[in-house]
mmCIF file of C-alpha atoms and ligand atoms in Angstrom:
data_model
loop_
_atom_site.group_PDB
_atom_site.id
_atom_site.type_symbol
_atom_site.label_atom_id
_atom_site.label_comp_id
_atom_site.label_asym_id
_atom_site.label_seq_id
_atom_site.Cartn_x
_atom_site.Cartn_y
_atom_site.Cartn_z
ATOM 1 C CA UNK A 15 10.623 20.793 -17.405
ATOM 2 C CA UNK A 16 6.877 20.109 -16.899
ATOM 3 C CA UNK A 17 5.853 16.498 -16.223
ATOM 4 C CA UNK A 18 4.466 14.604 -19.219
ATOM 5 C CA UNK A 19 0.757 13.854 -18.908
ATOM 6 C CA UNK A 20 0.047 10.286 -17.781
ATOM 7 C CA UNK A 21 -3.247 8.789 -18.972
ATOM 8 C CA UNK A 22 -4.836 6.819 -16.142
ATOM 9 C CA UNK A 23 -7.699 4.314 -15.828
ATOM 10 C CA UNK A 24 -9.050 3.492 -12.347
ATOM 11 C CA UNK A 25 -10.628 0.115 -11.540
ATOM 12 C CA UNK A 26 -13.002 0.165 -8.553
ATOM 13 C CA UNK A 27 -13.752 3.928 -8.676
ATOM 14 C CA UNK A 28 -16.765 3.759 -6.318
ATOM 15 C CA UNK A 29 -14.849 1.961 -3.547
ATOM 16 C CA UNK A 30 -13.402 3.733 -0.492
ATOM 17 C CA UNK A 31 -9.886 3.705 -1.974
ATOM 18 C CA UNK A 32 -11.143 4.185 -5.531
ATOM 19 C CA UNK A 33 -13.008 7.410 -4.661
ATOM 20 C CA UNK A 34 -9.790 8.861 -3.259
ATOM 21 C CA UNK A 35 -7.902 7.752 -6.376
ATOM 22 C CA UNK A 36 -10.458 9.517 -8.598
ATOM 23 C CA UNK A 37 -9.934 12.723 -6.566
ATOM 24 C CA UNK A 38 -6.159 12.249 -6.892
ATOM 25 C CA UNK A 39 -6.340 11.814 -10.678
ATOM 26 C CA UNK A 40 -8.640 14.849 -11.022
ATOM 27 C CA UNK A 41 -6.449 17.085 -8.881
ATOM 28 C CA UNK A 42 -3.035 16.119 -10.290
ATOM 29 C CA UNK A 43 -2.234 18.366 -13.263
ATOM 30 C CA UNK A 44 -0.087 15.786 -15.070
ATOM 31 C CA UNK A 45 -2.597 12.924 -14.622
ATOM 32 C CA UNK A 46 -5.472 12.549 -17.088
ATOM 33 C CA UNK A 47 -8.326 10.287 -15.987
ATOM 34 C CA UNK A 48 -9.417 8.703 -19.279
ATOM 35 C CA UNK A 49 -11.689 5.906 -18.044
ATOM 36 C CA UNK A 50 -12.815 3.673 -15.213
ATOM 37 C CA UNK A 51 -13.530 -0.043 -14.834
ATOM 38 C CA UNK A 52 -16.458 -1.198 -12.717
ATOM 39 C CA UNK A 53 -18.747 -4.217 -12.735
ATOM 40 C CA UNK A 54 -21.763 -1.984 -13.277
ATOM 41 C CA UNK A 55 -22.767 1.395 -14.853
ATOM 42 C CA UNK A 56 -21.328 0.535 -18.298
ATOM 43 C CA UNK A 57 -20.893 3.651 -20.502
ATOM 44 C CA UNK A 58 -22.069 6.055 -17.773
ATOM 45 C CA UNK A 59 -19.877 9.043 -16.990
ATOM 46 C CA UNK A 60 -18.128 8.990 -13.618
ATOM 47 C CA UNK A 61 -19.864 12.294 -12.792
ATOM 48 C CA UNK A 62 -23.245 10.525 -13.190
ATOM 49 C CA UNK A 63 -22.590 7.811 -10.613
ATOM 50 C CA UNK A 64 -20.391 9.390 -7.962
ATOM 51 C CA UNK A 65 -19.228 12.674 -6.534
ATOM 52 C CA UNK A 66 -16.863 13.623 -9.356
ATOM 53 C CA UNK A 67 -16.624 16.194 -12.135
ATOM 54 C CA UNK A 68 -15.045 13.662 -14.496
ATOM 55 C CA UNK A 69 -16.583 13.075 -17.904
ATOM 56 C CA UNK A 70 -14.550 9.839 -18.228
ATOM 57 C CA UNK A 71 -16.626 6.782 -19.136
ATOM 58 C CA UNK A 72 -17.083 3.650 -17.043
ATOM 59 C CA UNK A 73 -16.502 0.291 -18.758
ATOM 60 C CA UNK A 74 -17.532 -3.128 -17.523
ATOM 61 C CA UNK A 75 -15.175 -4.684 -20.098
ATOM 62 C CA UNK A 76 -11.571 -3.839 -19.232
ATOM 63 C CA UNK A 77 -10.273 -4.821 -22.689
ATOM 64 C CA UNK A 78 -12.724 -2.441 -24.389
ATOM 65 C CA UNK A 79 -11.691 0.242 -21.900
ATOM 66 C CA UNK A 80 -8.001 -0.166 -22.788
ATOM 67 C CA UNK A 81 -8.702 -0.255 -26.541
ATOM 68 C CA UNK A 82 -10.833 2.900 -26.500
ATOM 69 C CA UNK A 83 -8.963 5.004 -23.938
ATOM 70 C CA UNK A 84 -5.320 3.934 -24.560
ATOM 71 C CA UNK A 85 -4.122 4.558 -20.981
ATOM 72 C CA UNK A 86 -0.504 4.371 -19.823
ATOM 73 C CA UNK A 87 -1.410 3.231 -16.290
ATOM 74 C CA UNK A 88 -4.150 1.185 -14.602
ATOM 75 C CA UNK A 89 -4.740 1.923 -10.897
ATOM 76 C CA UNK A 90 -6.454 -1.136 -9.424
ATOM 77 C CA UNK A 91 -8.315 -0.830 -6.108
ATOM 78 C CA UNK A 92 -10.826 -3.664 -6.278
ATOM 79 C CA UNK A 93 -10.867 -7.143 -4.745
ATOM 80 C CA UNK A 94 -8.135 -9.834 -4.724
ATOM 81 C CA UNK A 95 -9.731 -12.087 -7.373
ATOM 82 C CA UNK A 96 -10.562 -9.233 -9.768
ATOM 83 C CA UNK A 97 -7.345 -7.323 -9.090
ATOM 84 C CA UNK A 98 -5.244 -10.278 -10.265
ATOM 85 C CA UNK A 99 -7.196 -10.580 -13.525
ATOM 86 C CA UNK A 100 -7.026 -6.809 -14.154
ATOM 87 C CA UNK A 101 -3.268 -6.720 -13.536
ATOM 88 C CA UNK A 102 -2.658 -9.534 -16.027
ATOM 89 C CA UNK A 103 -4.942 -8.041 -18.700
ATOM 90 C CA UNK A 104 -3.279 -4.637 -18.267
ATOM 91 C CA UNK A 105 0.207 -6.078 -18.824
ATOM 92 C CA UNK A 106 -1.018 -8.017 -21.855
ATOM 93 C CA UNK A 107 -2.257 -4.708 -23.334
ATOM 94 C CA UNK A 108 0.964 -2.820 -22.564
ATOM 95 C CA UNK A 109 -0.710 -0.860 -19.722
ATOM 96 C CA UNK A 110 1.405 -0.428 -16.565
ATOM 97 C CA UNK A 111 -0.452 -1.566 -13.427
ATOM 98 C CA UNK A 112 -0.296 0.237 -10.064
ATOM 99 C CA UNK A 113 -2.055 -2.111 -7.690
ATOM 100 C CA UNK A 114 -3.239 -1.328 -4.159
ATOM 101 C CA UNK A 115 -5.551 -4.315 -4.051
ATOM 102 C CA UNK A 116 -4.253 -6.756 -1.424
ATOM 103 C CA UNK A 117 -4.205 -10.556 -1.383
ATOM 104 C CA UNK A 118 -1.610 -11.435 -4.039
ATOM 105 C CA UNK A 119 0.164 -14.737 -3.256
ATOM 106 C CA UNK A 120 3.856 -15.519 -3.878
ATOM 107 C CA UNK A 121 2.814 -17.560 -6.907
ATOM 108 C CA UNK A 122 0.658 -14.682 -8.298
ATOM 109 C CA UNK A 123 3.657 -12.373 -7.936
ATOM 110 C CA UNK A 124 5.975 -14.861 -9.664
ATOM 111 C CA UNK A 125 3.556 -15.134 -12.627
ATOM 112 C CA UNK A 126 3.263 -11.341 -12.879
ATOM 113 C CA UNK A 127 7.036 -10.928 -12.604
ATOM 114 C CA UNK A 128 7.489 -13.212 -15.609
ATOM 115 C CA UNK A 129 4.791 -11.347 -17.536
ATOM 116 C CA UNK A 130 6.359 -7.918 -16.873
ATOM 117 C CA UNK A 131 9.715 -9.276 -18.038
ATOM 118 C CA UNK A 132 8.127 -10.705 -21.216
ATOM 119 C CA UNK A 133 6.393 -7.398 -21.932
ATOM 120 C CA UNK A 134 9.321 -5.205 -20.825
ATOM 121 C CA UNK A 135 7.084 -2.776 -18.914
ATOM 122 C CA UNK A 136 6.836 -1.796 -15.265
ATOM 123 C CA UNK A 137 4.270 -2.769 -12.619
ATOM 124 C CA UNK A 138 3.987 -1.736 -8.975
ATOM 125 C CA UNK A 139 2.027 -3.695 -6.382
ATOM 126 C CA UNK A 140 2.027 -2.244 -2.860
ATOM 127 C CA UNK A 141 0.015 -3.571 0.097
ATOM 128 C CA UNK A 142 0.654 -0.277 1.979
ATOM 129 C CA UNK A 143 0.610 2.942 -0.037
ATOM 130 C CA UNK A 144 0.904 5.257 2.967
ATOM 131 C CA UNK A 145 4.185 7.004 2.222
ATOM 132 C CA UNK A 146 4.657 7.916 5.874
ATOM 133 C CA UNK A 147 4.223 4.288 6.997
ATOM 134 C CA UNK A 148 6.930 3.175 4.578
ATOM 135 C CA UNK A 149 9.241 5.969 5.776
ATOM 136 C CA UNK A 150 8.476 5.043 9.401
ATOM 137 C CA UNK A 151 9.705 1.503 8.650
ATOM 138 C CA UNK A 152 12.795 2.763 6.810
ATOM 139 C CA UNK A 153 13.698 5.270 9.555
ATOM 140 C CA UNK A 154 13.204 2.513 12.156
ATOM 141 C CA UNK A 155 15.631 0.298 10.281
ATOM 142 C CA UNK A 156 18.125 3.172 10.179
ATOM 143 C CA UNK A 157 17.739 3.783 13.942
ATOM 144 C CA UNK A 158 18.152 0.056 14.699
ATOM 145 C CA UNK A 159 21.748 0.307 13.475
ATOM 146 C CA UNK A 160 22.425 2.358 16.622
ATOM 147 C CA UNK A 161 19.681 1.356 19.090
ATOM 148 C CA UNK A 162 19.482 -2.379 19.908
ATOM 149 C CA UNK A 163 16.516 -2.054 22.264
ATOM 150 C CA UNK A 164 13.176 -1.547 20.577
ATOM 151 C CA UNK A 165 9.477 -2.222 21.149
ATOM 152 C CA UNK A 166 6.605 -1.670 18.706
ATOM 153 C CA UNK A 167 3.111 -0.445 19.555
ATOM 154 C CA UNK A 168 0.590 -0.680 16.730
ATOM 155 C CA UNK A 169 -2.905 0.796 17.126
ATOM 156 C CA UNK A 170 -5.888 0.066 14.871
ATOM 157 C CA UNK A 171 -9.686 0.327 14.688
ATOM 158 C CA UNK A 172 -11.546 -2.376 16.604
ATOM 159 C CA UNK A 173 -12.861 -4.134 13.477
ATOM 160 C CA UNK A 174 -9.382 -5.300 12.449
ATOM 161 C CA UNK A 175 -9.240 -9.103 12.466
ATOM 162 C CA UNK A 176 -5.487 -9.769 12.584
ATOM 163 C CA UNK A 177 -2.952 -8.909 15.296
ATOM 164 C CA UNK A 178 -0.214 -7.869 15.132
ATOM 165 C CA UNK A 179 -0.632 -5.862 11.925
ATOM 166 C CA UNK A 180 1.211 -6.757 8.711
ATOM 167 C CA UNK A 181 3.016 -3.410 8.925
ATOM 168 C CA UNK A 182 4.268 -4.250 12.451
ATOM 169 C CA UNK A 183 5.583 -7.619 11.260
ATOM 170 C CA UNK A 184 7.206 -5.995 8.234
ATOM 171 C CA UNK A 185 8.860 -3.463 10.595
ATOM 172 C CA UNK A 186 10.278 -6.319 12.702
ATOM 173 C CA UNK A 187 11.594 -7.966 9.528
ATOM 174 C CA UNK A 188 13.315 -4.751 8.378
ATOM 175 C CA UNK A 189 14.784 -4.011 11.835
ATOM 176 C CA UNK A 190 15.965 -7.627 12.227
ATOM 177 C CA UNK A 191 17.934 -7.335 8.983
ATOM 178 C CA UNK A 192 20.310 -4.856 10.689
ATOM 179 C CA UNK A 193 19.931 -5.473 14.457
ATOM 180 C CA UNK A 194 22.174 -7.910 16.295
ATOM 181 C CA UNK A 195 20.347 -10.463 18.444
ATOM 182 C CA UNK A 196 19.685 -9.151 21.912
ATOM 183 C CA UNK A 197 17.732 -10.427 24.913
ATOM 184 C CA UNK A 198 15.811 -7.315 25.978
ATOM 185 C CA UNK A 199 14.566 -6.562 29.484
ATOM 186 C CA UNK A 200 15.562 -8.264 32.756
ATOM 187 C CA UNK A 201 16.635 -11.898 32.318
ATOM 188 C CA UNK A 202 14.438 -12.903 35.301
ATOM 189 C CA UNK A 203 11.401 -10.921 34.123
ATOM 190 C CA UNK A 204 8.048 -12.660 34.924
ATOM 191 C CA UNK A 205 4.609 -11.817 33.524
ATOM 192 C CA UNK A 206 2.124 -11.547 36.403
ATOM 193 C CA UNK A 207 -0.652 -11.423 33.795
ATOM 194 C CA UNK A 208 0.015 -13.489 30.606
ATOM 195 C CA UNK A 209 0.541 -11.224 27.594
ATOM 196 C CA UNK A 210 1.592 -8.210 29.694
ATOM 197 C CA UNK A 211 4.844 -7.918 27.732
ATOM 198 C CA UNK A 212 3.137 -8.361 24.339
ATOM 199 C CA UNK A 213 3.994 -10.770 21.533
ATOM 200 C CA UNK A 214 7.590 -11.486 20.561
ATOM 201 C CA UNK A 215 9.189 -11.843 17.130
ATOM 202 C CA UNK A 216 12.976 -12.058 16.693
ATOM 203 C CA UNK A 217 13.361 -10.869 20.306
ATOM 204 C CA UNK A 218 11.321 -7.695 19.628
ATOM 205 C CA UNK A 219 8.147 -7.034 21.646
ATOM 206 C CA UNK A 220 4.973 -6.103 19.747
ATOM 207 C CA UNK A 221 1.898 -4.568 21.410
ATOM 208 C CA UNK A 222 -1.467 -4.330 19.608
ATOM 209 C CA UNK A 223 -4.102 -1.780 20.667
ATOM 210 C CA UNK A 224 -7.669 -2.032 19.247
ATOM 211 C CA UNK A 225 -10.108 0.836 19.852
ATOM 212 C CA UNK A 226 -13.045 2.386 17.990
ATOM 213 C CA UNK A 227 -12.129 5.750 16.464
ATOM 214 C CA UNK A 228 -8.607 4.689 15.513
ATOM 215 C CA UNK A 229 -7.663 4.026 11.854
ATOM 216 C CA UNK A 230 -4.047 2.762 11.507
ATOM 217 C CA UNK A 231 -1.169 3.965 13.696
ATOM 218 C CA UNK A 232 2.230 2.663 14.761
ATOM 219 C CA UNK A 233 4.934 3.819 17.131
ATOM 220 C CA UNK A 234 8.407 2.287 17.140
ATOM 221 C CA UNK A 235 10.153 3.047 20.452
ATOM 222 C CA UNK A 236 13.922 2.788 20.809
ATOM 223 C CA UNK A 237 15.755 3.185 24.110
ATOM 224 C CA UNK A 238 19.294 3.330 25.396
ATOM 225 C CA UNK A 239 20.870 4.655 28.551
ATOM 226 C CA UNK A 240 19.658 8.210 29.132
ATOM 227 C CA UNK A 241 17.673 8.656 25.893
ATOM 228 C CA UNK A 242 14.789 7.351 23.806
ATOM 229 C CA UNK A 243 13.675 7.780 20.220
ATOM 230 C CA UNK A 244 10.067 7.391 19.042
ATOM 231 C CA UNK A 245 9.136 7.076 15.369
ATOM 232 C CA UNK A 246 5.390 7.320 14.830
ATOM 233 C CA UNK A 247 3.055 7.208 11.863
ATOM 234 C CA UNK A 248 -0.708 7.891 11.835
ATOM 235 C CA UNK A 249 -3.166 7.197 9.005
ATOM 236 C CA UNK A 250 -6.324 9.226 9.706
ATOM 237 C CA UNK A 251 -8.211 8.307 6.517
ATOM 238 C CA UNK A 252 -7.838 6.668 3.102
ATOM 239 C CA UNK A 253 -6.510 9.883 1.590
ATOM 240 C CA UNK A 254 -3.315 9.001 3.493
ATOM 241 C CA UNK A 255 -2.609 6.302 0.901
ATOM 242 C CA UNK A 256 -2.815 8.623 -2.115
ATOM 243 C CA UNK A 257 0.628 10.242 -1.925
ATOM 244 C CA UNK A 258 2.014 6.721 -2.366
ATOM 245 C CA UNK A 259 -0.345 5.994 -5.266
ATOM 246 C CA UNK A 260 0.752 9.251 -6.960
ATOM 247 C CA UNK A 261 4.422 8.382 -6.520
ATOM 248 C CA UNK A 262 3.826 4.860 -7.840
ATOM 249 C CA UNK A 263 2.030 6.132 -10.976
ATOM 250 C CA UNK A 264 4.989 8.418 -11.687
ATOM 251 C CA UNK A 265 7.590 5.734 -10.959
ATOM 252 C CA UNK A 266 5.898 2.913 -12.861
ATOM 253 C CA UNK A 267 6.488 4.909 -16.067
ATOM 254 C CA UNK A 268 10.244 4.745 -15.443
ATOM 255 C CA UNK A 269 10.727 1.040 -14.696
ATOM 256 C CA UNK A 270 10.551 -2.147 -16.768
ATOM 257 C CA UNK A 271 9.997 -4.775 -14.074
ATOM 258 C CA UNK A 272 7.629 -5.736 -11.260
ATOM 259 C CA UNK A 273 8.203 -3.901 -7.966
ATOM 260 C CA UNK A 274 6.453 -5.258 -4.858
ATOM 261 C CA UNK A 275 6.260 -2.833 -1.922
ATOM 262 C CA UNK A 276 6.502 0.948 -1.930
ATOM 263 C CA UNK A 277 9.713 0.807 0.150
ATOM 264 C CA UNK A 278 11.486 -0.408 -2.988
ATOM 265 C CA UNK A 279 10.794 2.778 -4.949
ATOM 266 C CA UNK A 280 11.680 5.266 -2.195
ATOM 267 C CA UNK A 281 15.365 6.234 -1.970
HETATM 268 P P1 NAP B 304 -14.092 -1.287 -1.249
HETATM 269 O O1 NAP B 304 -14.597 -0.005 -0.658
HETATM 270 O O2 NAP B 304 -14.840 -2.544 -0.999
HETATM 271 O O3 NAP B 304 -13.899 -1.049 -2.828
HETATM 272 C C1 NAP B 304 -13.739 -2.078 -3.773
HETATM 273 C C2 NAP B 304 -14.445 -1.632 -5.021
HETATM 274 O O4 NAP B 304 -14.198 -2.561 -6.089
HETATM 275 C C3 NAP B 304 -15.973 -1.554 -4.841
HETATM 276 O O5 NAP B 304 -16.451 -0.334 -5.365
HETATM 277 C C4 NAP B 304 -16.463 -2.742 -5.681
HETATM 278 O O6 NAP B 304 -17.783 -2.517 -6.181
HETATM 279 C C5 NAP B 304 -15.437 -2.715 -6.781
HETATM 280 N N1 NAP B 304 -15.438 -3.923 -7.608
HETATM 281 C C6 NAP B 304 -15.838 -5.178 -7.281
HETATM 282 N N2 NAP B 304 -15.727 -5.979 -8.365
HETATM 283 C C7 NAP B 304 -15.264 -5.204 -9.379
HETATM 284 C C8 NAP B 304 -14.980 -5.446 -10.739
HETATM 285 N N3 NAP B 304 -15.160 -6.641 -11.301
HETATM 286 N N4 NAP B 304 -14.528 -4.421 -11.493
HETATM 287 C C9 NAP B 304 -14.344 -3.205 -10.978
HETATM 288 N N5 NAP B 304 -14.626 -2.900 -9.694
HETATM 289 C C10 NAP B 304 -15.087 -3.900 -8.904
HETATM 290 O O7 NAP B 304 -12.599 -1.565 -0.723
HETATM 291 P P2 NAP B 304 -11.450 -0.480 -0.410
HETATM 292 O O8 NAP B 304 -11.379 -0.235 1.043
HETATM 293 O O9 NAP B 304 -11.577 0.638 -1.351
HETATM 294 O O10 NAP B 304 -10.170 -1.366 -0.761
HETATM 295 C C11 NAP B 304 -9.931 -1.796 -2.086
HETATM 296 C C12 NAP B 304 -8.700 -2.691 -2.065
HETATM 297 O O11 NAP B 304 -7.566 -1.916 -1.632
HETATM 298 C C13 NAP B 304 -8.784 -3.860 -1.085
HETATM 299 O O12 NAP B 304 -8.109 -4.973 -1.647
HETATM 300 C C14 NAP B 304 -8.037 -3.353 0.159
HETATM 301 O O13 NAP B 304 -7.469 -4.402 0.924
HETATM 302 C C15 NAP B 304 -6.957 -2.551 -0.505
HETATM 303 N N6 NAP B 304 -6.337 -1.505 0.316
HETATM 304 C C16 NAP B 304 -5.043 -1.233 0.027
HETATM 305 C C17 NAP B 304 -4.382 -0.223 0.680
HETATM 306 C C18 NAP B 304 -2.956 0.062 0.302
HETATM 307 O O14 NAP B 304 -2.329 0.949 0.895
HETATM 308 N N7 NAP B 304 -2.398 -0.651 -0.667
HETATM 309 C C19 NAP B 304 -5.031 0.534 1.670
HETATM 310 C C20 NAP B 304 -6.380 0.260 1.931
HETATM 311 C C21 NAP B 304 -7.027 -0.759 1.243
HETATM 312 P P3 NAP B 304 -19.058 -3.066 -5.331
HETATM 313 O O15 NAP B 304 -18.964 -2.426 -3.992
HETATM 314 O O16 NAP B 304 -20.239 -2.658 -6.145
HETATM 315 O O17 NAP B 304 -18.886 -4.577 -5.269
#
């Protein structure tokens, strides 16, 4: 049976993520891009302001956009402050939000959880939409049931401000949920240079590499006597996040609650 068409509005269409989302909506047969929300270019066509063939109009007023275009889903790829407002307004108008915008606090998520329950419609907020990165974490958790010894190497572009990455910390959290506590390495091990063995969280070593030319990469290395297992994911560009956005748009139509994190919608 063919998929039902899903009417989509994209907020932040000129941004680096937003441009990829516009391409995704244009190239997915069962998605229909009916409008966009931006803080400028009101009532211009998308094709007039960016590299796109879309005749969909841009709105600076999100409420007007929802009233005139009647979308099923809002994809928000803007900034933390605006993303929170958009998500709330979408739910109030019965539009299901798929949010890639980062920076939602626990309290924001609690408020949105209550709102989705009141409205009885789904919402998906995911700080990492790279499907492969989520699978890498899930597979690592699966492997940790059998391999107790593990180290994580995460590699990112040299403009990244935080280390280790949020994905590396999330991987430790997921592995720790199934791995029994173990002191890895030699008990008398000494660092000749401080930091040589990396950071440690829950007894797991984390190593952060920062180099120009890299985007976002992670390798989870497991070892036991006579064998090793490496699970690696590489994001080469922002298009890498779009398979997750596509999946989320499809899944958000089938749920009636708030889901935080793509790992919760992948079997
Ligand atoms: P970006 O290139 O800065 O894009 C943000 C866009 O939002 C810009 O075009 C900006 O326009 C626009 N914007 C600002 N205020 C707006 C408003 N009131 N209404 C509509 N649009 C508005 O950033 P990006 O790299 O695309 O990232 C966007 C968000 O996604 C960030 O929060 C980032 O952390 C997050 N992100 C998530 C993932 C994931 O997997 N979930 C991956 C990468 C990034 P101006 O430039 O004119 O201000």
